mmCIF file of C-alpha atoms and ligand atoms in Angstrom:
data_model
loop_
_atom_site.group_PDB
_atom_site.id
_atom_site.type_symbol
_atom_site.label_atom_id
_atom_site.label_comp_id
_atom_site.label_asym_id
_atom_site.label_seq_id
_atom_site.Cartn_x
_atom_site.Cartn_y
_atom_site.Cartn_z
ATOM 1 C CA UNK A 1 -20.905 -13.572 12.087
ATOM 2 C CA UNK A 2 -20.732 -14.999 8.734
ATOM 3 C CA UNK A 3 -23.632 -12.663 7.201
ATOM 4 C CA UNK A 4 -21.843 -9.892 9.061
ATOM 5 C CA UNK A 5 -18.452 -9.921 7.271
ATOM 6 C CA UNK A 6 -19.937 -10.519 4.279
ATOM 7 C CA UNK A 7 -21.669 -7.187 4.824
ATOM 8 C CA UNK A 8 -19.025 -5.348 5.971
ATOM 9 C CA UNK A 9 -17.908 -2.788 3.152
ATOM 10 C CA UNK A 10 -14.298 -3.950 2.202
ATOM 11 C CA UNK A 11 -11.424 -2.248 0.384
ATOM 12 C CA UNK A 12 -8.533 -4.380 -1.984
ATOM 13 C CA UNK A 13 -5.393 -2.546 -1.569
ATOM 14 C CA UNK A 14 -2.981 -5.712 -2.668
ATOM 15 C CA UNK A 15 -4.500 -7.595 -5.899
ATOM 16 C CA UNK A 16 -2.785 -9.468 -8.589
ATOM 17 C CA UNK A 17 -4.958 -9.548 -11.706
ATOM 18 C CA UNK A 18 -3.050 -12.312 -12.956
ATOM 19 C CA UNK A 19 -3.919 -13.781 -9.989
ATOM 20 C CA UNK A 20 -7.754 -14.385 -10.487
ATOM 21 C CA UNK A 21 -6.943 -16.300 -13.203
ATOM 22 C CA UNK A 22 -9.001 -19.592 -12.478
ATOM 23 C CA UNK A 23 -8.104 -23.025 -14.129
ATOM 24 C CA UNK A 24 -11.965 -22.808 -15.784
ATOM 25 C CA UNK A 25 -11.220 -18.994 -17.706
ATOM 26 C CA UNK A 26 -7.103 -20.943 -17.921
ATOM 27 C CA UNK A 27 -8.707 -23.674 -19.842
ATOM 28 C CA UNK A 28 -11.016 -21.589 -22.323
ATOM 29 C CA UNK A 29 -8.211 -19.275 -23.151
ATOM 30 C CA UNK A 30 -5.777 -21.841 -23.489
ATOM 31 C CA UNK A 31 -8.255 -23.408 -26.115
ATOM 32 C CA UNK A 32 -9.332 -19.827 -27.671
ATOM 33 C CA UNK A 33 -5.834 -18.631 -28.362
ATOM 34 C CA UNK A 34 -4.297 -22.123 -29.174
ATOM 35 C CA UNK A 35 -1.737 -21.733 -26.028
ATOM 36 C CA UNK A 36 -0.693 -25.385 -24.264
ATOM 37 C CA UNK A 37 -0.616 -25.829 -20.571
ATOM 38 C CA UNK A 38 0.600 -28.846 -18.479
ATOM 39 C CA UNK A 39 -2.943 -29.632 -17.452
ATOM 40 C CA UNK A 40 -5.582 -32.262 -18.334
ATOM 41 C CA UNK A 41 -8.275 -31.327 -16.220
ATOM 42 C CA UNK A 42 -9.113 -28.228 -13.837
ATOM 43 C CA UNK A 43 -8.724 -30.575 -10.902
ATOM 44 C CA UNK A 44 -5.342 -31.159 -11.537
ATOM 45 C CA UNK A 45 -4.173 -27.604 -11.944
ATOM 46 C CA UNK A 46 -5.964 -27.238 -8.575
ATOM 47 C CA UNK A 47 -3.972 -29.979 -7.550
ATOM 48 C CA UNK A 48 -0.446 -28.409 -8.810
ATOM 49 C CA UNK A 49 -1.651 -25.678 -6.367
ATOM 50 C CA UNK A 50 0.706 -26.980 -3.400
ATOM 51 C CA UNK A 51 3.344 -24.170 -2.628
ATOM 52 C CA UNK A 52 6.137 -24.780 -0.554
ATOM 53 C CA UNK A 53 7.185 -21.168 -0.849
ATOM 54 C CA UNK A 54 7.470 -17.587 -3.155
ATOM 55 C CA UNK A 55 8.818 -18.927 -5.864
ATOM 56 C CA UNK A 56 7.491 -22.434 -6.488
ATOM 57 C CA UNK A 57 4.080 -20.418 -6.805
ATOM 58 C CA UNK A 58 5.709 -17.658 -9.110
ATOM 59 C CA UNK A 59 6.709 -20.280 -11.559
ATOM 60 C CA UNK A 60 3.243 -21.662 -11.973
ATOM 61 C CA UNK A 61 1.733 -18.208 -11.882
ATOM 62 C CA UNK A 62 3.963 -16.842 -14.849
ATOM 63 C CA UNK A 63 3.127 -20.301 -16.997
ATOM 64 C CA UNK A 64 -0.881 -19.820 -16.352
ATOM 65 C CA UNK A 65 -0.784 -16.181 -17.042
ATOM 66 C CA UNK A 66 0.399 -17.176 -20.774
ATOM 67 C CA UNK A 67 -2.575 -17.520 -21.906
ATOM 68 C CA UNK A 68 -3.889 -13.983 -21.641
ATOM 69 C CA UNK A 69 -3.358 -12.771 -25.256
ATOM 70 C CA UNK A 70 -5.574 -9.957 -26.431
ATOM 71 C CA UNK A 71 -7.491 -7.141 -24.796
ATOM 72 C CA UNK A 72 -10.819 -9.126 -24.298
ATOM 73 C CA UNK A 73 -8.863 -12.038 -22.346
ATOM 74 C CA UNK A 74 -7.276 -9.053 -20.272
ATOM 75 C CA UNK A 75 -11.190 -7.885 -20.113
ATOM 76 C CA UNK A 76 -12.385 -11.065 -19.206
ATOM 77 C CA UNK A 77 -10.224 -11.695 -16.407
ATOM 78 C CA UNK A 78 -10.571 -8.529 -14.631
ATOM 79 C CA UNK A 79 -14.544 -8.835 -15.174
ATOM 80 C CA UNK A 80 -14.573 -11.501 -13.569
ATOM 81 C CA UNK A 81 -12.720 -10.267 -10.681
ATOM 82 C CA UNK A 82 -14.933 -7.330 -9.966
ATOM 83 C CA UNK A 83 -18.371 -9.894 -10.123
ATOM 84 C CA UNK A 84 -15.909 -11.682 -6.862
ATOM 85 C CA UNK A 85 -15.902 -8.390 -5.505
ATOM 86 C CA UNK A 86 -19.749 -7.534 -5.938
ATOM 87 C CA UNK A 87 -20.349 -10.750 -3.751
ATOM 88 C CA UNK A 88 -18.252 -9.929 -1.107
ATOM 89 C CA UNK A 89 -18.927 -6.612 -0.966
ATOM 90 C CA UNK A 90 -15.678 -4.948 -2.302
ATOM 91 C CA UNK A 91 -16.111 -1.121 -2.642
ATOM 92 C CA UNK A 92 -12.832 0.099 -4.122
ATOM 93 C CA UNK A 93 -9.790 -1.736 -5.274
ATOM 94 C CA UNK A 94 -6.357 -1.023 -6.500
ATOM 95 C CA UNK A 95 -5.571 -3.595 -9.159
ATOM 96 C CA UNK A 96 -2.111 -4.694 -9.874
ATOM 97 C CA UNK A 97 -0.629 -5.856 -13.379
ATOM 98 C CA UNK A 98 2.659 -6.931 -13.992
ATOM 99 C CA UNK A 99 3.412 -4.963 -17.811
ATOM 100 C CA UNK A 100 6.638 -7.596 -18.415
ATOM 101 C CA UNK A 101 4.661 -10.846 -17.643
ATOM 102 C CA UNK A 102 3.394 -9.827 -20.883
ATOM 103 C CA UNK A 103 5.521 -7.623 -23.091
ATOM 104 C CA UNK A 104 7.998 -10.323 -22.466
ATOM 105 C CA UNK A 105 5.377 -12.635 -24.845
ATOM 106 C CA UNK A 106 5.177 -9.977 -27.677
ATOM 107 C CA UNK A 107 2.260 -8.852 -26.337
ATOM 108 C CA UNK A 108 1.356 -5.214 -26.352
ATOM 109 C CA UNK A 109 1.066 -3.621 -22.860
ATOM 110 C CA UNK A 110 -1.770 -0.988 -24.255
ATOM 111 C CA UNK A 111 -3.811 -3.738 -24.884
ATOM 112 C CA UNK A 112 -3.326 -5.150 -21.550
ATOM 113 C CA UNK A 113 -4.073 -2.045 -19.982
ATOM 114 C CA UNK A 114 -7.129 -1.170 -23.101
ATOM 115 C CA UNK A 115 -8.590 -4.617 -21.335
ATOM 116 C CA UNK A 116 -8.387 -3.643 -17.631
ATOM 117 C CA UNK A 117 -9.568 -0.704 -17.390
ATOM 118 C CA UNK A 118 -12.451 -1.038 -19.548
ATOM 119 C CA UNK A 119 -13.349 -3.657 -16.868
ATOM 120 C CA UNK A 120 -12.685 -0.792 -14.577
ATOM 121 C CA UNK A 121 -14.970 1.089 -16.301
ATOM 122 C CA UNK A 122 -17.694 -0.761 -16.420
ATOM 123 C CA UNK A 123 -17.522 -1.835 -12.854
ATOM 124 C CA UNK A 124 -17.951 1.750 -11.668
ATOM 125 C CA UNK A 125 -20.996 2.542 -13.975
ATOM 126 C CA UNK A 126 -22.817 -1.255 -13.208
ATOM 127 C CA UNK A 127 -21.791 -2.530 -10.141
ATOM 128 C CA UNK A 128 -20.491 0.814 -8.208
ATOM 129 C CA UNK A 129 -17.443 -0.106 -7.349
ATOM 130 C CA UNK A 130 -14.208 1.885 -7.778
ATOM 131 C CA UNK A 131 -10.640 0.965 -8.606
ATOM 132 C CA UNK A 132 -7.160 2.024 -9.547
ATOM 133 C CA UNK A 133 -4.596 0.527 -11.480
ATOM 134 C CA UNK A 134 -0.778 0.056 -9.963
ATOM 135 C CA UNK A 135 2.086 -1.265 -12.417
ATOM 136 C CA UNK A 136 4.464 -3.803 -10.360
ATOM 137 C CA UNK A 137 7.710 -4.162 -12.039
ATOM 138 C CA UNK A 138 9.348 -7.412 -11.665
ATOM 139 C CA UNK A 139 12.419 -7.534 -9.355
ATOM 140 C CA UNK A 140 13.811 -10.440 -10.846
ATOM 141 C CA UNK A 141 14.646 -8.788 -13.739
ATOM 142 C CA UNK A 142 17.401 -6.231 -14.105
ATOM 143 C CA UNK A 143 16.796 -2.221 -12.950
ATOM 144 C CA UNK A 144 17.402 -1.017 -16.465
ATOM 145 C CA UNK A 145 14.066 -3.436 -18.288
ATOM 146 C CA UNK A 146 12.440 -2.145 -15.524
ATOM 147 C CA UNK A 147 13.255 1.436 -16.435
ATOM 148 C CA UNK A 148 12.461 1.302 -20.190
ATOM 149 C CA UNK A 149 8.809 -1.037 -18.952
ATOM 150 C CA UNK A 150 8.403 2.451 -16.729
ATOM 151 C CA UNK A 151 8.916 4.367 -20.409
ATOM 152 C CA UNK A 152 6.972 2.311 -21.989
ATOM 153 C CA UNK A 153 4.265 2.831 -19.726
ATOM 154 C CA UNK A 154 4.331 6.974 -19.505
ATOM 155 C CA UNK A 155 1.968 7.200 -22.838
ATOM 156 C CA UNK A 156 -1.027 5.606 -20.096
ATOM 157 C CA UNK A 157 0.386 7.721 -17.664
ATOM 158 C CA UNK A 158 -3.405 8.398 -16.683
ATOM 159 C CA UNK A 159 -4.654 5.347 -16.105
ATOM 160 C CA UNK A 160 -2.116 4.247 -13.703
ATOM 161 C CA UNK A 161 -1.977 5.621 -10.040
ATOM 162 C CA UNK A 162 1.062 3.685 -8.600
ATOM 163 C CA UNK A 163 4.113 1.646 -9.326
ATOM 164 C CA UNK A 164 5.179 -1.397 -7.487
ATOM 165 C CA UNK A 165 7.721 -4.343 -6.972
ATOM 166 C CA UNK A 166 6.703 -8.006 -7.251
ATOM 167 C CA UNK A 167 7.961 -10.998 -7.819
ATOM 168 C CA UNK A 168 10.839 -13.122 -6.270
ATOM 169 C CA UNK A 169 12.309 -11.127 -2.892
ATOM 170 C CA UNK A 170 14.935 -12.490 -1.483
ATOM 171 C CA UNK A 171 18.232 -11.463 -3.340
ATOM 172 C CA UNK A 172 16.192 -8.443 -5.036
ATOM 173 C CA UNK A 173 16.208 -6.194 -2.884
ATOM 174 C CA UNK A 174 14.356 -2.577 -3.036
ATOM 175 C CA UNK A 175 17.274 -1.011 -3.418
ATOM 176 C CA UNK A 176 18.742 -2.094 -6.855
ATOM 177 C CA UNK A 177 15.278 -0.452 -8.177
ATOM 178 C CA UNK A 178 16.350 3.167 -6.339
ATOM 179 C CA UNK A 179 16.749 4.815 -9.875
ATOM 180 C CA UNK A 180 13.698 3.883 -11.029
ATOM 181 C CA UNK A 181 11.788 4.598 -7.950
ATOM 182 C CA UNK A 182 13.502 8.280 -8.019
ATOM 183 C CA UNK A 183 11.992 8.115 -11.728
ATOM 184 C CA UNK A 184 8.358 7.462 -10.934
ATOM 185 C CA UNK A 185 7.900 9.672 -8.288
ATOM 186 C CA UNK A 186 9.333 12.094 -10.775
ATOM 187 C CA UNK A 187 6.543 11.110 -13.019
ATOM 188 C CA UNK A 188 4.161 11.861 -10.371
ATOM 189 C CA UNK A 189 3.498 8.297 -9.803
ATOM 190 C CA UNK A 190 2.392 6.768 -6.034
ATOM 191 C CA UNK A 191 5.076 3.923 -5.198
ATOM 192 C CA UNK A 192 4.446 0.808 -3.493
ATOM 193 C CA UNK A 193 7.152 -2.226 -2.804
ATOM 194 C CA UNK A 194 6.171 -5.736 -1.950
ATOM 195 C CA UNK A 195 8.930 -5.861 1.167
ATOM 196 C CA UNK A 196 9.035 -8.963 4.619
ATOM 197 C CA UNK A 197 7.245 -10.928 2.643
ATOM 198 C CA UNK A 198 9.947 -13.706 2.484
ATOM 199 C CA UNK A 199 12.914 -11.317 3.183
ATOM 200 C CA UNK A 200 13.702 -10.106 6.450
ATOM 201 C CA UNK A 201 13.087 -6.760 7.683
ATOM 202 C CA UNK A 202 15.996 -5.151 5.641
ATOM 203 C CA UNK A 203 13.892 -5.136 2.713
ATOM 204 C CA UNK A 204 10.951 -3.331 4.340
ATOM 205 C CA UNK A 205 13.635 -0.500 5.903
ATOM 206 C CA UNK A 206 15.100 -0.336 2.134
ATOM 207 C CA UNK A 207 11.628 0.194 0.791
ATOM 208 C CA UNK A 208 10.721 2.836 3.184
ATOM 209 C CA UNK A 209 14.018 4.415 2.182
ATOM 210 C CA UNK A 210 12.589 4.463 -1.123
ATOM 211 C CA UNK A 211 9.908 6.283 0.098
ATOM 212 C CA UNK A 212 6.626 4.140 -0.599
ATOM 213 C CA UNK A 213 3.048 4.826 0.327
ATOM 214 C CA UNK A 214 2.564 1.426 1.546
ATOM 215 C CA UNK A 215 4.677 -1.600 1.794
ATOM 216 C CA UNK A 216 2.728 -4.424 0.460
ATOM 217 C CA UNK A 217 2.729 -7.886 2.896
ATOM 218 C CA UNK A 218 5.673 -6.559 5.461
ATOM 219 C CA UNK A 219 4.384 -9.155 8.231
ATOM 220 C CA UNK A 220 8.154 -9.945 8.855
ATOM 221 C CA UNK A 221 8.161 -6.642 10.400
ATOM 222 C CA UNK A 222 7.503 -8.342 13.815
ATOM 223 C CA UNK A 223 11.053 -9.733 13.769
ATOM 224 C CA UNK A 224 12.321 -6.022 14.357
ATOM 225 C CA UNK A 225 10.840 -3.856 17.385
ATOM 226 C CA UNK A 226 12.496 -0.693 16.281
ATOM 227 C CA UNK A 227 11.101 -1.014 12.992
ATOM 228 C CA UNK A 228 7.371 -2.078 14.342
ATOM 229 C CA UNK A 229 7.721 1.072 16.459
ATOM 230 C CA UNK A 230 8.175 3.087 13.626
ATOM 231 C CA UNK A 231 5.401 1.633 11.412
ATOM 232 C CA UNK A 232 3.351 2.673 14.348
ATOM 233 C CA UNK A 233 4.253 5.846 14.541
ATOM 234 C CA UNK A 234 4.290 6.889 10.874
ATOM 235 C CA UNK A 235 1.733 4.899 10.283
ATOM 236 C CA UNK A 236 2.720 3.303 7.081
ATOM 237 C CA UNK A 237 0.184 0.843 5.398
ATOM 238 C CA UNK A 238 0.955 -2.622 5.473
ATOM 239 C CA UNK A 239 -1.239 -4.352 2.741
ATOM 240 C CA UNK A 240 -1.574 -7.839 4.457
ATOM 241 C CA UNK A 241 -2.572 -11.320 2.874
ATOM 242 C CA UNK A 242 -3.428 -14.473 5.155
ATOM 243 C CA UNK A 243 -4.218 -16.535 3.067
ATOM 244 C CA UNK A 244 -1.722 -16.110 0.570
ATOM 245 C CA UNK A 245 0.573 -16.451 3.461
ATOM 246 C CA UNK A 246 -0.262 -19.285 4.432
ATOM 247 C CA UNK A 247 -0.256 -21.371 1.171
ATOM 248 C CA UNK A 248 3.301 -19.841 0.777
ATOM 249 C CA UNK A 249 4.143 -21.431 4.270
ATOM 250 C CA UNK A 250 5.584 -17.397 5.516
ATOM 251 C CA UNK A 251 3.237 -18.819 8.368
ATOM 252 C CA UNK A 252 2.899 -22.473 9.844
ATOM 253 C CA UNK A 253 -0.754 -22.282 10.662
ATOM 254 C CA UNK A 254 -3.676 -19.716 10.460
ATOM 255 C CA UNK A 255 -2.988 -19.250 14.535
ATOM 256 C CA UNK A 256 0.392 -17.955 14.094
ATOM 257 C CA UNK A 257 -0.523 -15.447 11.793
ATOM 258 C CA UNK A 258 0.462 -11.869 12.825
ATOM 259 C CA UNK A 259 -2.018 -9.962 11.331
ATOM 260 C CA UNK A 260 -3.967 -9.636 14.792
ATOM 261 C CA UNK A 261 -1.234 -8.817 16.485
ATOM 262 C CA UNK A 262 -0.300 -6.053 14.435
ATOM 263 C CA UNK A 263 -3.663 -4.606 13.967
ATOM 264 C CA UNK A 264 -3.797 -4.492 18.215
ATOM 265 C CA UNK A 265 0.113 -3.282 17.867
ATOM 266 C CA UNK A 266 -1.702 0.187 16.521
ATOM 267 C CA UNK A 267 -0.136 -0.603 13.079
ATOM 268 C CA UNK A 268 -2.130 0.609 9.953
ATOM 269 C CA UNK A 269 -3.004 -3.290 8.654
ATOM 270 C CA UNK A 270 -5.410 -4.307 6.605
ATOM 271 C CA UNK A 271 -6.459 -7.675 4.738
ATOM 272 C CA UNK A 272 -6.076 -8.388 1.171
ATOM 273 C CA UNK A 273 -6.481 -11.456 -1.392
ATOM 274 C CA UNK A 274 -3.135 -11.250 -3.786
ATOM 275 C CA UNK A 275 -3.546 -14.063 -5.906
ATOM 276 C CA UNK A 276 -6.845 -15.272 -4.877
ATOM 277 C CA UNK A 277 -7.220 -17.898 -7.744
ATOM 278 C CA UNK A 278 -3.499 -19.210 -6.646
ATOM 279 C CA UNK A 279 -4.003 -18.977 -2.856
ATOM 280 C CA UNK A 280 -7.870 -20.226 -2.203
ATOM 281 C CA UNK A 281 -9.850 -17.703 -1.790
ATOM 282 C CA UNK A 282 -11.472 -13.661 -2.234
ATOM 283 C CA UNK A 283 -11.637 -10.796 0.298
ATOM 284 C CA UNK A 284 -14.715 -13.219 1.748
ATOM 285 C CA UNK A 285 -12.461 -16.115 2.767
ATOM 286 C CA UNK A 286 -9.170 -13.956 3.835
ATOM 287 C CA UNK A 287 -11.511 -12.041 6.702
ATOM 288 C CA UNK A 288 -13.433 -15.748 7.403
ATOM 289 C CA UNK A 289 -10.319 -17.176 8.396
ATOM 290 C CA UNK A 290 -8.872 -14.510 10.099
ATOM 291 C CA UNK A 291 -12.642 -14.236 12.346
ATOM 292 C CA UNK A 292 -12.395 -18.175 12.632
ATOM 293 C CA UNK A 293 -8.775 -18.049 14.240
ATOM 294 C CA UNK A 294 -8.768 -15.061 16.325
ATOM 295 C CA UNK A 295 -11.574 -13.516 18.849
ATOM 296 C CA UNK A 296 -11.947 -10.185 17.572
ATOM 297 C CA UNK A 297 -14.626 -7.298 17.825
ATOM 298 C CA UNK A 298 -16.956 -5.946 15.489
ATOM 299 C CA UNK A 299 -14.762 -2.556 15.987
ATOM 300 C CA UNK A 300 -11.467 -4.594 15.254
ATOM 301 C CA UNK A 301 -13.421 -5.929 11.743
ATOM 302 C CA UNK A 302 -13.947 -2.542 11.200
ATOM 303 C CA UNK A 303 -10.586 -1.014 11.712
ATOM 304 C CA UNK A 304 -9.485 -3.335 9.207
ATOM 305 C CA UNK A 305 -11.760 -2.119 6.409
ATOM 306 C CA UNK A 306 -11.308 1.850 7.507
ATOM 307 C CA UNK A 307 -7.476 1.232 7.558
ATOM 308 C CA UNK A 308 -7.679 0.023 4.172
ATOM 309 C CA UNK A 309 -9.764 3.405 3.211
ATOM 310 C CA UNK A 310 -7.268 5.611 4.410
ATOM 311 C CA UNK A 311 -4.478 3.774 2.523
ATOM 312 C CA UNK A 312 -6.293 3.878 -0.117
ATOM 313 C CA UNK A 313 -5.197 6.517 -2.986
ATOM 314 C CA UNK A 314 -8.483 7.981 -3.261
ATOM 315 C CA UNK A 315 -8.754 11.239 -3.018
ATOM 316 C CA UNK A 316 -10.375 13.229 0.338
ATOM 317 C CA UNK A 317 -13.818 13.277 -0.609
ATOM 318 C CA UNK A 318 -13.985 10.224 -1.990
ATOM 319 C CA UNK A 319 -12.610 8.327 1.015
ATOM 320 C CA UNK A 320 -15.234 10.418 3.212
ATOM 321 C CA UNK A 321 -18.269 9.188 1.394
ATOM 322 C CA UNK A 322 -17.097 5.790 1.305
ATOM 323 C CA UNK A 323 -16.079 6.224 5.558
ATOM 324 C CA UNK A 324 -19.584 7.142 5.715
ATOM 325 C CA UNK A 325 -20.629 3.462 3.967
ATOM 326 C CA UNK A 326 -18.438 1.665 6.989
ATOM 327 C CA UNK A 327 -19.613 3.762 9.466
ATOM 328 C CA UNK A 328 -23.100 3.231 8.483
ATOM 329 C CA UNK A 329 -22.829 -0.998 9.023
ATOM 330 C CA UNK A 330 -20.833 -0.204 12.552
ATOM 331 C CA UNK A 331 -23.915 1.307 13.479
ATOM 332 C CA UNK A 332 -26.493 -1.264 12.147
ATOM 333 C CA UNK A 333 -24.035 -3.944 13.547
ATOM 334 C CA UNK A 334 -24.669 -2.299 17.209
ATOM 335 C CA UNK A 335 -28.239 -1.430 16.587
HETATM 336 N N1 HPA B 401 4.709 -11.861 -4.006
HETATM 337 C C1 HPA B 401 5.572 -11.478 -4.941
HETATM 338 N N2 HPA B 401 5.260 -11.406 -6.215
HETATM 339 C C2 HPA B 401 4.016 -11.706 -6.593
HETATM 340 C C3 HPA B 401 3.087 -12.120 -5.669
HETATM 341 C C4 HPA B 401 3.439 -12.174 -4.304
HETATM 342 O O1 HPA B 401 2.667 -12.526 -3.393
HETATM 343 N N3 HPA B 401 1.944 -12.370 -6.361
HETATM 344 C C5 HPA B 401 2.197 -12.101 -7.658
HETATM 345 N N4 HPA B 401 3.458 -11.714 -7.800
HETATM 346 ZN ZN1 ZN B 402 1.420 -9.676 -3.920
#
């Protein structure tokens, strides 16, 4: 089983780059760019790793992304990433950044974005796999600095697919960022709104009001029948993350995670990493644990990786060829 999952083809829909960020690459570019953190050793930032919920990790997540400086940290990092990906077998991602983690520093968001996506690059002409970039806006902060981030963004207006909502939920919700929203999708932009990740299922109705592709984490959908019913039925992606879940306690143990549940509801789920670095683990150890805890088929694995596909942003063709790829290890699974 283990060999299998590994194989299967797998799709990212819901990745913080920030996220990848392990205490080893923390340490280096804390040293390179002359930046303090709290740490003496990488066992003890693994150690400060103990979440008791969204925002006790947020505060550690903002502190260790402070050391990202210049475009070849921003390279580095996202490098790094896609290698993760190679391993577990990751054939097209959608990559989130969060522009005011660093303009907020001084730090200038086309080098951010210079970084990425020359990571991007090379991981489509070395290691085949695709990827998109998505630019969350932080919900903590006001609408209005997350309007002029949205201006600041329009001169890369082609390297970016999406625009999302991270950060702290509850109190912030979709609906204070309904201007900007209106604004993006003006812009041409795909939108996409962390919502039921910590809030209730208010926030996932608001973003759907809002009119995003895919609502990112939404597993407190289940509270709400009328509002599972209609993710069924419209099929709206819900970009799911286990383990990430569970280190933010949104679920007591792996068993009464409601991934499953959904997926057999008919709802358009897939699995995802977040903050991988943060949470304990890649695309490889999100589908382990869900396999471990839950007795499901080869054709449930599956459904979870062509779900993924079709939320994807790719375009037609694209998605075909790469339906092709899962279809092909369904068939060598049964042969
Ligand atoms: N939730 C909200 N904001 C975030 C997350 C998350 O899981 N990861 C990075 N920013
Ligand atoms: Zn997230």
């Amino acid at each position: 089983m283990d060999t299998l999952l590994k194989q299967l083809p797998k799709i990212e829909l819901h990745l913080h780059i920030e996220g990848t960020l392990e205490p080893e690459m923390m340490f280096a570019l804390s040293q390179k760019n002359n930046i303090p953190i709290p740490y003496k050793s990488v066992e003890e930032v693994r150690k400060a790793y103990d979440f008791h919920n969204l925002q006790s990790f947020l505060d550690l997540y903002y502190a260790g992304a402070s050391v990202l400086v210049d475009r070849e940290d921003f390279f580095s990092l996202t490098w790094a990433y896609f290698l993760k990906c190679k391993e577990d077998n990751v054939i097209h991602t959608e990559i989130f950044f969060d522009p005011q983690t660093h303009s907020s520093r001084g730090i200038d968001v086309g080098e951010v974005i210079e970084g990425i996506t020359l990571a991007m690059k090379k991981a489509k002409e070395e290691l085949g796999i695709s990827s998109y970039l998505i630019a969350c806006i932080l919900r903590h902060l006001s609408e209005e600095e997350g309007i002029a981030t949205l201006q600041s963004l329009l001169p890369f207006r082609n390297k970016i697919i999406a625009i999302g909502l991270d950060s702290s939920e509850v109190g912030n919700p979709p609906s204070k960022f309904k201007r900007l929203f209106e604004l993006a999708k003006k812009e041409g932009f795909y939108i996409v709104a962390h919502a039921g990740e910590e809030g209730d299922s208010s926030y996932i109705w608001e973003a759907l009001e809002l009119g995003v592709n895919r609502i990112d984490h939404g597993v407190h959908c289940s509270e709400d029948s009328k509002l599972v019913q209609y993710l069924k039925d419209k099929q709206i992606p819900l970009t799911v993350c286990p383990l990430s879940n569970l280190k933010l306690k949104v679920f007591k143990t792996p068993k009464e995670h409601n991934l499953v549940w959904l997926l057999r509801e008919g709802l358009c789920v897939g699995i995802n990493s977040d903050d991988p670095s943060y949470f304990g683990g890649y695309m490889g150890e999100n589908f382990e644990m869900i396999a471990k805890n839950f007795d499901l088929s080869i054709d449930e694995i599956v459904k979870l990786s062509i779900n993924a596909l079709n939320s994807s942003f790719l375009p037609q063709n694209e998605k075909k060829t790469l339906m092709s790829k899962i279809e092909n290890f369904k068939n060598v699974t049964k042969s």
